[in-house]
Amino acid sequence: MTFTPSTTESSQSRLDHLSWPFRTERLTIRRCTTGDLDPLWKYRGLPEVSRWTSWHPADRQDWNRYQGEPARMARTLVFEHDGAIAGDLMLMVHDGWAQREAAARAHGTQAELGWALDPTFGGRGLATEAVRELIRISFEELGLRRVSAGAFADNERSVRVMERVGMRREAYKVKESFHRDLGWLDGIEYALLADEWGTTA
């Protein structure tokens, strides 16, 4: 059953109404809790993981403080494989752009997605499986109309995930994203509409 949003409700709080966890063939996907901060740190603190993510924790305290913020926790999910956390996901629900007089119709209609994988679980297609289920949750459980994801264009693994789950490349931006070590790099954006989901799932 798809959740019907209220125009007065916070878009992100709609996740509270879903029946967590969700399960795929190999994964359990659930909301992130403060008890997950320690196992997440074990791979999120690795340079090879944070190389392409939006931030690199300075230390364990920085990780706990920043990731533990209520707003970040509200949009973070974890996916487990055989009882262990294999990675995490971001599901950030937001309004679509609309002209002022039609703004209510765009309230909480789309989401930005993100993901990170523990390298010890790499090479098994788990990230692709998790993101595919994240898209399903977005469309079939939350009733969103559009999802999108962005990355540095050189982040080949994330680009492959976006293409494997059927997302469409919408933009390639030349030297528009600043990387802390590499300077200005090209950025890339992918998206998918709900009415395209049935043809790509």
Coordinates of N, CA, C and O in Angstrom, one line a residue, residues 10-129:
S10 N 6.3 17.0 7.2 CA 7.7 17.0 6.7 C 7.9 15.9 5.7 O 7.5 14.8 5.9
S11 N 8.5 16.2 4.6 CA 8.7 15.2 3.5 C 9.5 14.0 4.0 O 9.1 12.8 3.8
Q12 N 10.5 14.3 4.8 CA 11.4 13.2 5.3 C 10.7 12.3 6.3 O 11.0 11.1 6.4
S13 N 9.8 12.9 7.1 CA 9.2 12.1 8.1 C 8.2 11.0 7.5 O 7.8 10.1 8.3
R14 N 8.0 11.1 6.3 CA 7.2 10.0 5.6 C 7.8 8.7 5.8 O 7.1 7.6 5.8
L15 N 9.1 8.6 5.9 CA 9.7 7.3 6.1 C 9.3 6.6 7.4 O 9.3 5.4 7.5
D16 N 8.8 7.4 8.3 CA 8.4 6.9 9.6 C 7.1 6.0 9.5 O 6.8 5.2 10.4
H17 N 6.4 6.2 8.4 CA 5.1 5.5 8.2 C 5.3 4.2 7.5 O 4.3 3.4 7.4
L18 N 6.5 3.9 7.1 CA 6.7 2.6 6.4 C 7.0 1.4 7.3 O 7.4 1.6 8.5
S19 N 6.7 0.2 6.8 CA 6.9 -1.0 7.7 C 8.3 -1.5 7.5 O 8.5 -2.4 6.7
W20 N 9.2 -1.0 8.2 CA 10.6 -1.4 8.2 C 10.7 -2.7 9.0 O 10.0 -2.9 10.0
P21 N 11.7 -3.6 8.6 CA 12.6 -3.5 7.5 C 12.0 -4.0 6.2 O 11.0 -4.7 6.2
F22 N 12.7 -3.8 5.1 CA 12.4 -4.4 3.8 C 13.5 -5.4 3.5 O 14.6 -5.2 3.8
R23 N 13.1 -6.5 2.8 CA 14.0 -7.5 2.5 C 14.0 -7.9 1.0 O 13.0 -7.8 0.3
T24 N 15.2 -8.1 0.5 CA 15.4 -8.6 -0.9 C 15.9 -10.1 -0.8 O 15.9 -10.6 0.3
E25 N 16.3 -10.6 -1.9 CA 16.8 -12.0 -1.8 C 18.0 -12.2 -0.9 O 18.0 -13.2 -0.2
R26 N 18.9 -11.2 -0.8 CA 20.1 -11.3 0.1 C 20.2 -10.3 1.1 O 21.1 -10.4 2.0
L27 N 19.3 -9.3 1.2 CA 19.6 -8.1 2.0 C 18.4 -7.8 2.9 O 17.2 -8.1 2.6
T28 N 18.7 -7.2 4.0 CA 17.7 -6.6 4.9 C 18.0 -5.1 4.9 O 19.1 -4.7 5.2
I29 N 17.0 -4.2 4.6 CA 17.2 -2.8 4.6 C 16.4 -2.2 5.7 O 15.1 -2.4 5.8
R30 N 17.0 -1.4 6.5 CA 16.3 -0.8 7.7 C 16.8 0.6 7.9 O 17.8 1.1 7.4
R31 N 16.1 1.3 8.9 CA 16.5 2.6 9.3 C 17.8 2.5 10.1 O 18.0 1.6 10.8
C32 N 18.6 3.6 10.0 CA 19.8 3.6 10.7 C 19.6 4.1 12.1 O 18.7 4.9 12.4
T33 N 20.3 3.5 13.1 CA 20.2 3.9 14.5 C 21.5 4.4 15.0 O 22.6 4.1 14.4
T34 N 21.6 5.0 16.2 CA 22.8 5.4 16.8 C 23.7 4.2 17.1 O 24.9 4.3 17.1
G35 N 23.1 3.0 17.3 CA 23.9 1.8 17.5 C 24.6 1.4 16.3 O 25.5 0.5 16.4
D36 N 24.3 1.9 15.1 CA 25.0 1.5 13.9 C 26.2 2.4 13.6 O 27.0 2.1 12.7
L37 N 26.4 3.5 14.4 CA 27.5 4.4 14.1 C 28.9 3.7 14.2 O 29.8 3.9 13.3
D38 N 29.1 2.8 15.1 CA 30.3 2.1 15.2 C 30.6 1.2 14.0 O 31.7 1.3 13.4
P39 N 29.7 0.3 13.7 CA 30.0 -0.6 12.5 C 30.1 0.2 11.2 O 30.9 -0.2 10.3
L40 N 29.4 1.3 11.1 CA 29.5 2.1 9.9 C 30.9 2.8 9.8 O 31.5 2.9 8.7
W41 N 31.4 3.2 10.9 CA 32.7 3.9 11.0 C 33.8 3.0 10.5 O 34.8 3.4 9.9
K42 N 33.6 1.7 10.7 CA 34.7 0.7 10.3 C 35.0 0.8 8.8 O 36.2 0.6 8.4
Y43 N 34.0 1.1 8.0 CA 34.4 1.3 6.5 C 34.2 2.8 6.1 O 35.0 3.2 5.2
R44 N 33.4 3.5 6.7 CA 33.2 4.9 6.3 C 34.5 5.7 6.6 O 34.7 6.8 6.0
G45 N 35.3 5.3 7.6 CA 36.5 6.0 7.9 C 37.7 5.6 6.9 O 38.7 6.2 7.0
L46 N 37.5 4.7 6.0 CA 38.5 4.3 5.1 C 38.7 5.3 4.0 O 37.7 5.7 3.4
P47 N 39.9 5.6 3.6 CA 40.1 6.6 2.5 C 39.5 6.1 1.2 O 39.0 6.9 0.4
E48 N 39.6 4.8 1.0 CA 39.1 4.3 -0.3 C 37.6 4.4 -0.4 O 37.0 4.4 -1.5
V49 N 36.9 4.5 0.7 CA 35.4 4.6 0.7 C 35.1 6.1 0.6 O 34.2 6.5 -0.2
S50 N 35.7 6.9 1.4 CA 35.4 8.4 1.4 C 35.9 9.1 0.2 O 35.6 10.3 0.0
R51 N 36.7 8.5 -0.6 CA 37.3 9.1 -1.8 C 36.3 9.8 -2.7 O 36.5 10.9 -3.2
W52 N 35.1 9.1 -2.8 CA 34.1 9.7 -3.7 C 32.8 10.1 -3.0 O 31.9 10.5 -3.6
T53 N 32.8 10.0 -1.7 CA 31.6 10.4 -0.9 C 31.7 11.9 -0.7 O 32.7 12.6 -0.9
S54 N 30.6 12.5 -0.1 CA 30.6 13.9 0.1 C 31.4 14.5 1.2 O 31.6 15.7 1.3
W55 N 32.0 13.6 2.1 CA 32.8 14.0 3.2 C 33.7 12.9 3.7 O 33.3 11.7 3.6
H56 N 34.8 13.2 4.3 CA 35.7 12.2 4.9 C 35.8 12.6 6.4 O 36.2 13.7 6.7
P57 N 35.3 11.7 7.3 CA 35.4 12.0 8.7 C 36.9 12.3 9.2 O 37.8 11.5 8.8
A58 N 37.0 13.4 9.9 CA 38.4 13.7 10.4 C 38.9 12.6 11.4 O 40.0 12.3 11.4
D59 N 37.9 12.1 12.2 CA 38.2 11.1 13.2 C 36.9 10.5 13.7 O 35.9 10.9 13.2
R60 N 37.0 9.6 14.6 CA 35.8 8.9 15.1 C 34.8 9.9 15.7 O 33.6 9.8 15.6
Q61 N 35.3 10.8 16.5 CA 34.5 11.8 17.1 C 33.7 12.6 16.1 O 32.5 12.9 16.2
D62 N 34.4 13.0 15.0 CA 33.8 13.8 13.9 C 32.7 13.0 13.3 O 31.6 13.5 13.0
W63 N 33.0 11.7 13.0 CA 32.0 10.8 12.4 C 30.7 10.7 13.3 O 29.6 10.9 12.8
N64 N 30.9 10.5 14.6 CA 29.8 10.3 15.5 C 29.0 11.6 15.6 O 27.7 11.6 15.6
R65 N 29.6 12.8 15.6 CA 28.9 14.0 15.7 C 28.2 14.4 14.5 O 27.0 14.7 14.5
Y66 N 28.8 14.3 13.3 CA 28.2 14.7 12.1 C 27.2 13.7 11.6 O 26.0 14.0 11.3
Q67 N 27.5 12.4 11.5 CA 26.6 11.4 11.1 C 25.4 11.2 12.1 O 24.3 10.9 11.7
G68 N 25.7 11.5 13.3 CA 24.7 11.3 14.4 C 23.7 12.4 14.4 O 22.7 12.3 15.2
E69 N 23.8 13.4 13.6 CA 22.8 14.5 13.6 C 21.5 14.0 13.2 O 21.4 13.1 12.3
P70 N 20.4 14.4 13.9 CA 19.1 13.8 13.6 C 18.7 13.9 12.2 O 18.1 12.9 11.6
A71 N 19.0 15.0 11.5 CA 18.6 15.1 10.1 C 19.3 14.1 9.2 O 18.7 13.6 8.3
R72 N 20.6 13.9 9.5 CA 21.3 12.9 8.7 C 20.8 11.5 9.0 O 20.6 10.6 8.1
M73 N 20.6 11.2 10.2 CA 20.1 9.9 10.6 C 18.7 9.6 10.0 O 18.4 8.5 9.6
A74 N 17.9 10.6 9.9 CA 16.5 10.4 9.4 C 16.5 10.0 7.9 O 15.6 9.4 7.5
R75 N 17.6 10.3 7.2 CA 17.6 9.9 5.8 C 18.6 8.8 5.5 O 18.8 8.5 4.3
T76 N 19.2 8.2 6.5 CA 20.1 7.1 6.3 C 19.5 5.8 6.6 O 18.8 5.6 7.6
L77 N 19.8 4.8 5.7 CA 19.4 3.5 5.9 C 20.6 2.6 5.9 O 21.7 3.0 5.4
V78 N 20.5 1.4 6.4 CA 21.6 0.5 6.3 C 21.1 -0.8 5.6 O 19.9 -1.1 5.7
F79 N 22.0 -1.5 4.9 CA 21.6 -2.8 4.4 C 22.5 -3.9 4.9 O 23.7 -3.7 5.0
E80 N 21.9 -5.0 5.4 CA 22.6 -6.1 6.0 C 22.6 -7.3 5.1 O 21.7 -7.6 4.4
H81 N 23.7 -8.0 5.2 CA 23.9 -9.3 4.4 C 24.4 -10.3 5.4 O 25.4 -10.1 6.1
D82 N 23.6 -11.4 5.6 CA 24.0 -12.4 6.6 C 24.2 -11.8 8.0 O 25.1 -12.2 8.7
G83 N 23.4 -10.9 8.3 CA 23.4 -10.3 9.7 C 24.4 -9.2 9.9 O 24.5 -8.7 11.0
A84 N 25.2 -8.9 8.9 CA 26.3 -7.9 9.1 C 26.0 -6.7 8.2 O 25.4 -6.9 7.1
I85 N 26.3 -5.5 8.6 CA 26.1 -4.3 7.8 C 27.0 -4.3 6.6 O 28.2 -4.3 6.8
A86 N 26.5 -4.3 5.4 CA 27.3 -4.3 4.2 C 27.5 -2.9 3.6 O 28.4 -2.7 2.8
G87 N 26.6 -2.0 4.0 CA 26.6 -0.7 3.4 C 25.5 0.2 3.9 O 24.7 -0.3 4.7
D88 N 25.5 1.4 3.5 CA 24.4 2.3 3.9 C 23.9 3.1 2.7 O 24.5 3.1 1.6
L89 N 22.7 3.6 2.8 CA 22.0 4.3 1.8 C 21.4 5.6 2.3 O 21.2 5.8 3.5
M90 N 21.3 6.5 1.3 CA 20.6 7.8 1.6 C 19.3 7.9 0.9 O 19.3 7.6 -0.4
L91 N 18.2 8.2 1.5 CA 17.0 8.4 0.9 C 16.4 9.8 1.4 O 15.9 9.9 2.5
M92 N 16.7 10.8 0.6 CA 16.4 12.2 1.0 C 15.2 12.7 0.2 O 15.3 13.1 -1.0
V93 N 14.0 12.7 0.8 CA 12.8 13.1 0.2 C 12.7 14.6 0.1 O 13.0 15.2 1.2
H94 N 12.3 15.2 -1.0 CA 12.2 16.6 -1.1 C 11.2 17.0 -2.1 O 10.6 16.2 -2.8
D95 N 10.9 18.3 -2.1 CA 9.9 18.8 -3.1 C 10.5 18.9 -4.5 O 11.7 19.2 -4.6
G96 N 9.6 18.7 -5.4 CA 10.0 19.0 -6.8 C 9.9 20.5 -7.0 O 9.2 21.2 -6.3
W97 N 10.6 21.1 -8.0 CA 10.5 22.5 -8.3 C 9.1 22.8 -8.9 O 8.6 22.0 -9.7
A98 N 8.5 23.8 -8.5 CA 7.2 24.2 -9.0 C 7.0 25.7 -8.9 O 7.6 26.4 -8.1
Q99 N 6.2 26.2 -9.8 CA 5.8 27.6 -9.6 C 5.0 27.8 -8.4 O 4.4 26.9 -7.9
R100 N 5.0 29.0 -7.8 CA 4.4 29.2 -6.5 C 3.0 28.7 -6.4 O 2.6 28.1 -5.4
E101 N 2.2 29.0 -7.4 CA 0.7 28.7 -7.3 C 0.5 27.2 -7.4 O -0.6 26.7 -7.1
A102 N 1.5 26.4 -7.8 CA 1.3 25.0 -7.9 C 2.3 24.2 -6.9 O 2.4 23.0 -7.1
A103 N 2.9 24.9 -6.0 CA 3.9 24.3 -5.1 C 3.4 23.1 -4.3 O 4.1 22.2 -4.1
A104 N 2.1 23.2 -3.9 CA 1.6 22.1 -3.1 C 1.6 20.8 -3.9 O 1.7 19.7 -3.3
R105 N 1.4 20.9 -5.2 CA 1.4 19.6 -6.0 C 2.8 19.0 -6.1 O 2.9 17.8 -6.5
A106 N 3.8 19.7 -5.8 CA 5.2 19.2 -5.9 C 5.8 18.8 -4.6 O 6.9 18.4 -4.5
H107 N 5.0 19.0 -3.5 CA 5.5 18.7 -2.1 C 5.8 17.3 -1.9 O 5.0 16.4 -2.2
G108 N 7.1 17.0 -1.6 CA 7.5 15.7 -1.2 C 7.3 14.6 -2.3 O 7.0 13.5 -2.1
T109 N 7.6 15.0 -3.6 CA 7.3 14.2 -4.7 C 8.5 13.4 -5.3 O 8.4 12.6 -6.1
Q110 N 9.7 13.8 -4.8 CA 10.9 13.2 -5.3 C 12.0 13.0 -4.3 O 11.8 13.4 -3.1
A111 N 13.1 12.3 -4.6 CA 14.1 12.0 -3.7 C 15.5 12.0 -4.3 O 15.6 11.6 -5.5
E112 N 16.5 12.3 -3.5 CA 17.9 12.1 -3.9 C 18.4 10.9 -3.2 O 18.1 10.7 -2.0
L113 N 19.1 10.0 -4.0 CA 19.6 8.8 -3.5 C 21.1 8.8 -3.3 O 21.8 9.5 -4.1
G114 N 21.6 8.0 -2.4 CA 23.1 7.9 -2.3 C 23.4 6.6 -1.6 O 22.5 5.9 -1.1
W115 N 24.7 6.1 -1.7 CA 25.0 4.8 -1.2 C 26.5 4.7 -0.9 O 27.3 5.4 -1.5
A116 N 26.9 3.8 0.0 CA 28.3 3.5 0.2 C 28.3 2.0 0.6 O 27.4 1.5 1.3
L117 N 29.4 1.3 0.2 CA 29.5 -0.1 0.4 C 30.8 -0.4 1.2 O 31.9 0.2 0.9
D118 N 30.7 -1.3 2.2 CA 31.9 -1.8 2.8 C 32.7 -2.6 1.8 O 32.2 -3.5 1.2
P119 N 34.0 -2.3 1.6 CA 34.8 -3.0 0.6 C 34.9 -4.5 0.8 O 35.1 -5.2 -0.2
T120 N 34.7 -4.9 2.0 CA 34.8 -6.4 2.2 C 33.6 -7.1 1.6 O 33.7 -8.3 1.4
F121 N 32.6 -6.4 1.2 CA 31.4 -7.0 0.6 C 31.4 -6.7 -0.9 O 30.4 -6.9 -1.6
G122 N 32.5 -6.1 -1.4 CA 32.5 -5.8 -2.9 C 32.5 -6.9 -3.8 O 32.8 -8.1 -3.4
G123 N 32.1 -6.7 -5.0 CA 32.2 -7.7 -6.1 C 31.0 -8.7 -6.1 O 31.1 -9.7 -6.8
R124 N 30.0 -8.5 -5.3 CA 28.9 -9.4 -5.2 C 27.6 -8.9 -5.7 O 26.5 -9.5 -5.6
G125 N 27.6 -7.6 -6.2 CA 26.4 -7.0 -6.6 C 25.4 -6.6 -5.5 O 24.2 -6.3 -5.8
L126 N 25.9 -6.5 -4.3 CA 25.0 -6.1 -3.2 C 24.6 -4.6 -3.3 O 23.5 -4.3 -2.9
A127 N 25.5 -3.8 -3.7 CA 25.1 -2.4 -3.8 C 24.0 -2.2 -4.8 O 23.1 -1.4 -4.6
T128 N 24.2 -2.9 -6.0 CA 23.1 -2.8 -7.0 C 21.8 -3.3 -6.5 O 20.7 -2.7 -6.7
E129 N 21.8 -4.4 -5.8 CA 20.6 -5.0 -5.2 C 20.0 -4.0 -4.2 O 18.7 -3.8 -4.2

